[in-house]
Short mmCIF file of C-alpha atoms in Angstrom, two decimals:
data_model
loop_
_atom_site.label_atom_id
_atom_site.label_comp_id
_atom_site.label_asym_id
_atom_site.label_seq_id
_atom_site.Cartn_x
_atom_site.Cartn_y
_atom_site.Cartn_z
CA UNK A 1 -30.60 -58.25 47.96
CA UNK A 2 -27.41 -57.55 49.71
CA UNK A 3 -27.82 -59.63 52.98
CA UNK A 4 -23.77 -59.75 53.16
CA UNK A 5 -22.04 -56.78 52.77
CA UNK A 6 -17.97 -56.01 52.56
CA UNK A 7 -17.74 -52.38 52.57
CA UNK A 8 -14.07 -52.25 51.63
CA UNK A 9 -13.30 -53.06 48.16
CA UNK A 10 -9.52 -53.09 48.72
CA UNK A 11 -6.97 -53.35 51.39
CA UNK A 12 -3.26 -52.77 50.92
CA UNK A 13 -0.72 -54.29 53.90
CA UNK A 14 2.59 -54.49 54.42
CA UNK A 15 4.41 -57.91 54.53
CA UNK A 16 4.51 -59.39 57.93
CA UNK A 17 1.78 -57.20 59.52
CA UNK A 18 -1.87 -58.15 60.15
CA UNK A 19 -4.51 -57.75 57.36
CA UNK A 20 -8.19 -57.59 58.72
CA UNK A 21 -10.89 -57.89 56.73
CA UNK A 22 -14.62 -56.92 57.84
CA UNK A 23 -17.93 -58.13 56.75
CA UNK A 24 -21.50 -57.43 58.23
CA UNK A 25 -24.79 -59.08 57.79
CA UNK A 26 -28.44 -58.58 57.95
CA UNK A 27 -30.04 -61.78 58.02
CA UNK A 28 -30.19 -63.44 61.61
CA UNK A 29 -31.05 -66.50 60.37
CA UNK A 30 -27.47 -67.08 59.11
CA UNK A 31 -25.99 -69.81 60.79
CA UNK A 32 -22.97 -70.23 59.17
CA UNK A 33 -20.14 -67.86 58.07
CA UNK A 34 -17.29 -68.69 55.73
CA UNK A 35 -14.48 -66.84 54.00
CA UNK A 36 -13.31 -67.91 50.64
CA UNK A 37 -9.81 -66.88 48.84
CA UNK A 38 -9.95 -66.11 45.12
CA UNK A 39 -6.67 -65.61 42.50
CA UNK A 40 -7.19 -64.33 39.41
CA UNK A 41 -8.51 -66.77 36.45
CA UNK A 42 -9.23 -69.07 39.19
CA UNK A 43 -12.55 -70.15 41.21
CA UNK A 44 -12.88 -69.37 45.06
CA UNK A 45 -11.24 -71.75 47.34
CA UNK A 46 -12.62 -72.26 51.03
CA UNK A 47 -10.57 -70.84 53.80
CA UNK A 48 -12.12 -70.86 57.02
CA UNK A 49 -15.44 -70.97 58.40
CA UNK A 50 -17.06 -70.44 61.83
CA UNK A 51 -20.68 -71.33 63.25
CA UNK A 52 -23.10 -68.90 64.93
CA UNK A 53 -22.83 -70.40 68.15
CA UNK A 54 -19.08 -69.77 68.29
CA UNK A 55 -17.29 -66.18 68.32
CA UNK A 56 -13.90 -67.30 67.17
CA UNK A 57 -12.31 -69.83 64.92
CA UNK A 58 -8.51 -70.10 64.19
CA UNK A 59 -6.68 -71.91 61.51
CA UNK A 60 -2.83 -71.11 61.48
CA UNK A 61 -2.56 -67.58 60.38
CA UNK A 62 -6.30 -67.50 59.84
CA UNK A 63 -8.80 -66.48 62.37
CA UNK A 64 -12.24 -65.44 62.14
CA UNK A 65 -14.47 -63.51 64.62
CA UNK A 66 -18.20 -63.43 64.92
CA UNK A 67 -20.08 -60.33 66.85
CA UNK A 68 -23.43 -61.53 66.21
CA UNK A 69 -24.89 -58.95 68.07
CA UNK A 70 -23.24 -56.63 66.20
CA UNK A 71 -23.85 -59.08 63.03
CA UNK A 72 -20.32 -58.29 61.98
CA UNK A 73 -17.57 -60.76 61.35
CA UNK A 74 -13.95 -60.13 60.60
CA UNK A 75 -10.88 -61.97 59.39
CA UNK A 76 -8.05 -61.85 60.66
CA UNK A 77 -4.47 -62.92 58.44
CA UNK A 78 -1.44 -62.72 60.70
CA UNK A 79 1.40 -62.53 59.37
CA UNK A 80 0.42 -61.26 55.69
CA UNK A 81 2.54 -62.82 53.05
CA UNK A 82 3.02 -62.01 49.61
CA UNK A 83 0.81 -65.26 48.32
CA UNK A 84 -2.10 -63.90 50.67
CA UNK A 85 -2.74 -61.02 47.64
CA UNK A 86 -5.59 -62.04 46.23
CA UNK A 87 -9.67 -61.24 46.47
CA UNK A 88 -11.50 -62.51 49.56
CA UNK A 89 -14.95 -62.94 49.86
CA UNK A 90 -17.35 -63.86 53.05
CA UNK A 91 -20.34 -65.96 52.79
CA UNK A 92 -23.03 -66.58 55.06
CA UNK A 93 -25.46 -69.53 54.94
CA UNK A 94 -29.05 -69.61 55.96
CA UNK A 95 -31.38 -72.66 56.01
CA UNK A 96 -34.56 -72.30 54.26
CA UNK A 97 -37.14 -75.28 54.35
CA UNK A 98 -34.64 -78.08 53.82
CA UNK A 99 -32.13 -76.31 51.95
CA UNK A 100 -29.31 -73.56 52.73
CA UNK A 101 -28.58 -70.84 50.67
CA UNK A 102 -25.17 -69.60 50.71
CA UNK A 103 -25.13 -65.64 50.29
CA UNK A 104 -21.56 -63.97 49.20
CA UNK A 105 -20.45 -60.25 49.83
CA UNK A 106 -18.70 -58.41 46.76
CA UNK A 107 -15.22 -59.36 48.19
CA UNK A 108 -12.24 -57.25 49.00
CA UNK A 109 -9.43 -57.32 47.10
CA UNK A 110 -6.18 -57.44 49.41
CA UNK A 111 -2.51 -56.47 48.34
CA UNK A 112 0.40 -57.62 50.21
CA UNK A 113 3.39 -55.12 49.63
CA UNK A 114 6.82 -56.44 50.45
CA UNK B 1 -7.25 -78.25 41.72
CA UNK B 2 -11.00 -78.35 43.36
CA UNK B 3 -11.86 -81.41 41.40
CA UNK B 4 -14.71 -79.50 39.73
CA UNK B 5 -14.45 -79.07 36.28
CA UNK B 6 -16.15 -76.36 33.89
CA UNK B 7 -15.89 -76.17 30.04
CA UNK B 8 -15.67 -74.40 27.98
CA UNK B 9 -13.19 -71.73 29.62
CA UNK B 10 -14.26 -68.70 27.39
CA UNK B 11 -17.20 -68.28 25.47
CA UNK B 12 -17.71 -65.46 22.75
CA UNK B 13 -21.12 -64.77 21.06
CA UNK B 14 -23.68 -62.48 19.97
CA UNK B 15 -27.07 -61.28 21.69
CA UNK B 16 -29.61 -63.39 20.89
CA UNK B 17 -27.70 -66.30 20.95
CA UNK B 18 -27.99 -69.45 23.28
CA UNK B 19 -25.13 -71.37 24.90
CA UNK B 20 -24.79 -74.07 27.26
CA UNK B 21 -22.27 -74.23 30.25
CA UNK B 22 -21.02 -77.63 31.49
CA UNK B 23 -20.00 -78.65 35.11
CA UNK B 24 -18.91 -81.88 36.84
CA UNK B 25 -18.77 -81.84 40.09
CA UNK B 26 -15.92 -83.17 42.45
CA UNK B 27 -16.15 -86.97 42.40
CA UNK B 28 -18.71 -87.71 45.62
CA UNK B 29 -20.52 -84.60 45.84
CA UNK B 30 -23.96 -84.64 45.19
CA UNK B 31 -25.08 -80.94 45.06
CA UNK B 32 -24.33 -78.33 42.38
CA UNK B 33 -24.71 -74.84 42.34
CA UNK B 34 -24.43 -71.98 39.70
CA UNK B 35 -23.08 -68.76 40.53
CA UNK B 36 -22.60 -65.61 38.32
CA UNK B 37 -19.98 -62.67 38.79
CA UNK B 38 -20.28 -59.58 36.82
CA UNK B 39 -17.58 -57.09 36.34
CA UNK B 40 -16.58 -55.87 40.29
CA UNK B 41 -19.64 -57.66 41.64
CA UNK B 42 -20.02 -60.66 44.52
CA UNK B 43 -20.91 -64.01 43.42
CA UNK B 44 -24.91 -63.90 42.64
CA UNK B 45 -26.30 -67.53 43.38
CA UNK B 46 -28.36 -68.81 40.28
CA UNK B 47 -29.58 -72.26 40.87
CA UNK B 48 -28.55 -75.52 42.83
CA UNK B 49 -29.23 -78.96 42.38
CA UNK B 50 -29.38 -82.35 44.71
CA UNK B 51 -28.75 -85.52 43.28
CA UNK B 52 -30.73 -84.61 40.32
CA UNK B 53 -33.22 -82.14 41.81
CA UNK B 54 -33.66 -78.94 41.43
CA UNK B 55 -33.29 -77.35 45.39
CA UNK B 56 -32.95 -73.62 45.37
CA UNK B 57 -33.13 -71.15 43.10
CA UNK B 58 -31.64 -67.59 43.57
CA UNK B 59 -31.76 -64.86 41.04
CA UNK B 60 -32.22 -66.76 38.14
CA UNK B 61 -33.79 -64.86 34.73
CA UNK B 62 -36.38 -66.64 33.11
CA UNK B 63 -34.12 -66.45 30.02
CA UNK B 64 -31.69 -68.98 32.31
CA UNK B 65 -32.21 -72.65 32.90
CA UNK B 66 -30.38 -75.72 34.35
CA UNK B 67 -30.43 -79.26 34.97
CA UNK B 68 -28.38 -82.31 36.60
CA UNK B 69 -28.02 -85.13 34.84
CA UNK B 70 -28.06 -88.73 36.31
CA UNK B 71 -24.34 -88.92 35.98
CA UNK B 72 -24.48 -85.35 38.44
CA UNK B 73 -23.08 -83.48 35.79
CA UNK B 74 -24.67 -79.93 35.32
CA UNK B 75 -25.69 -77.76 32.49
CA UNK B 76 -26.52 -74.28 32.75
CA UNK B 77 -28.38 -72.77 29.50
CA UNK B 78 -28.34 -69.13 28.77
CA UNK B 79 -30.72 -68.50 25.84
CA UNK B 80 -31.60 -64.83 24.13
CA UNK B 81 -28.33 -63.51 25.34
CA UNK B 82 -28.09 -60.02 26.06
CA UNK B 83 -24.80 -57.72 26.84
CA UNK B 84 -25.80 -57.95 30.22
CA UNK B 85 -25.27 -61.43 30.47
CA UNK B 86 -21.21 -61.10 30.14
CA UNK B 87 -19.93 -62.32 32.95
CA UNK B 88 -18.24 -65.19 34.73
CA UNK B 89 -20.18 -68.19 35.45
CA UNK B 90 -19.09 -70.51 38.56
CA UNK B 91 -20.07 -73.91 39.31
CA UNK B 92 -19.70 -75.23 42.69
CA UNK B 93 -20.09 -78.33 44.30
CA UNK B 94 -20.27 -79.88 47.90
CA UNK B 95 -20.90 -83.16 49.83
CA UNK B 96 -24.63 -82.14 51.28
CA UNK B 97 -26.31 -78.90 50.44
CA UNK B 98 -25.33 -75.94 52.48
CA UNK B 99 -24.86 -75.30 55.96
CA UNK B 100 -21.06 -75.16 57.02
CA UNK B 101 -20.03 -77.64 54.38
CA UNK B 102 -17.93 -75.67 52.03
CA UNK B 103 -18.29 -75.44 48.21
CA UNK B 104 -15.81 -76.43 45.98
CA UNK B 105 -15.65 -74.24 43.06
CA UNK B 106 -14.63 -74.55 39.42
CA UNK B 107 -12.52 -72.11 37.28
CA UNK B 108 -15.27 -70.90 35.83
CA UNK B 109 -16.90 -70.07 32.46
CA UNK B 110 -16.15 -66.25 31.05
CA UNK B 111 -19.23 -65.14 29.16
CA UNK B 112 -18.84 -62.48 26.69
CA UNK B 113 -22.15 -61.60 24.73
CA UNK B 114 -21.13 -59.06 21.72
#
């Protein structure tokens, strides 16, 4: 079941401009949201996370915004750099009994143009 | 380097066969997760182990099984392979199960079933 959706499979942005990646979710039990970045032939790497009790978290050029009422989060990358070209996965974590399950979106491929 | 090691990197086998994928988690991590990524799909959660015990199951087929050994390495066994099992299989590890604790992914095993 697709509890986490990334409706834009790809995004092209000019170097130096802002990249905005969107993610929607359906499960109100999600309490943590994470973004992962993946280069070809490598595994995903953790980028940034946000707890459901916050609405913004910033780390350098990366900022994640959470709108719980809309069940929507976004990742802003400012300014975009060529090395940011990768696949970005949105993920959400929910606790079931004593365990957490992490659900991933299908990913958004970002291409930063010089 | 995430510290998570997966072997082999590539595996080509025929339908009906059985294969074993191996994962060594990052030093100190007790939780191991297995994910499947089919072409143009997101990461589908298969199964999670914590300190040798199965903790959570996702959409794992009955033909698939996994275990985590006392030294914390994990193996994913895929049997009666079908063409549709061709995918990238990722192993990830974390210190504690889920929540905001980020997962550290290996570079994956690419399985091709012919």
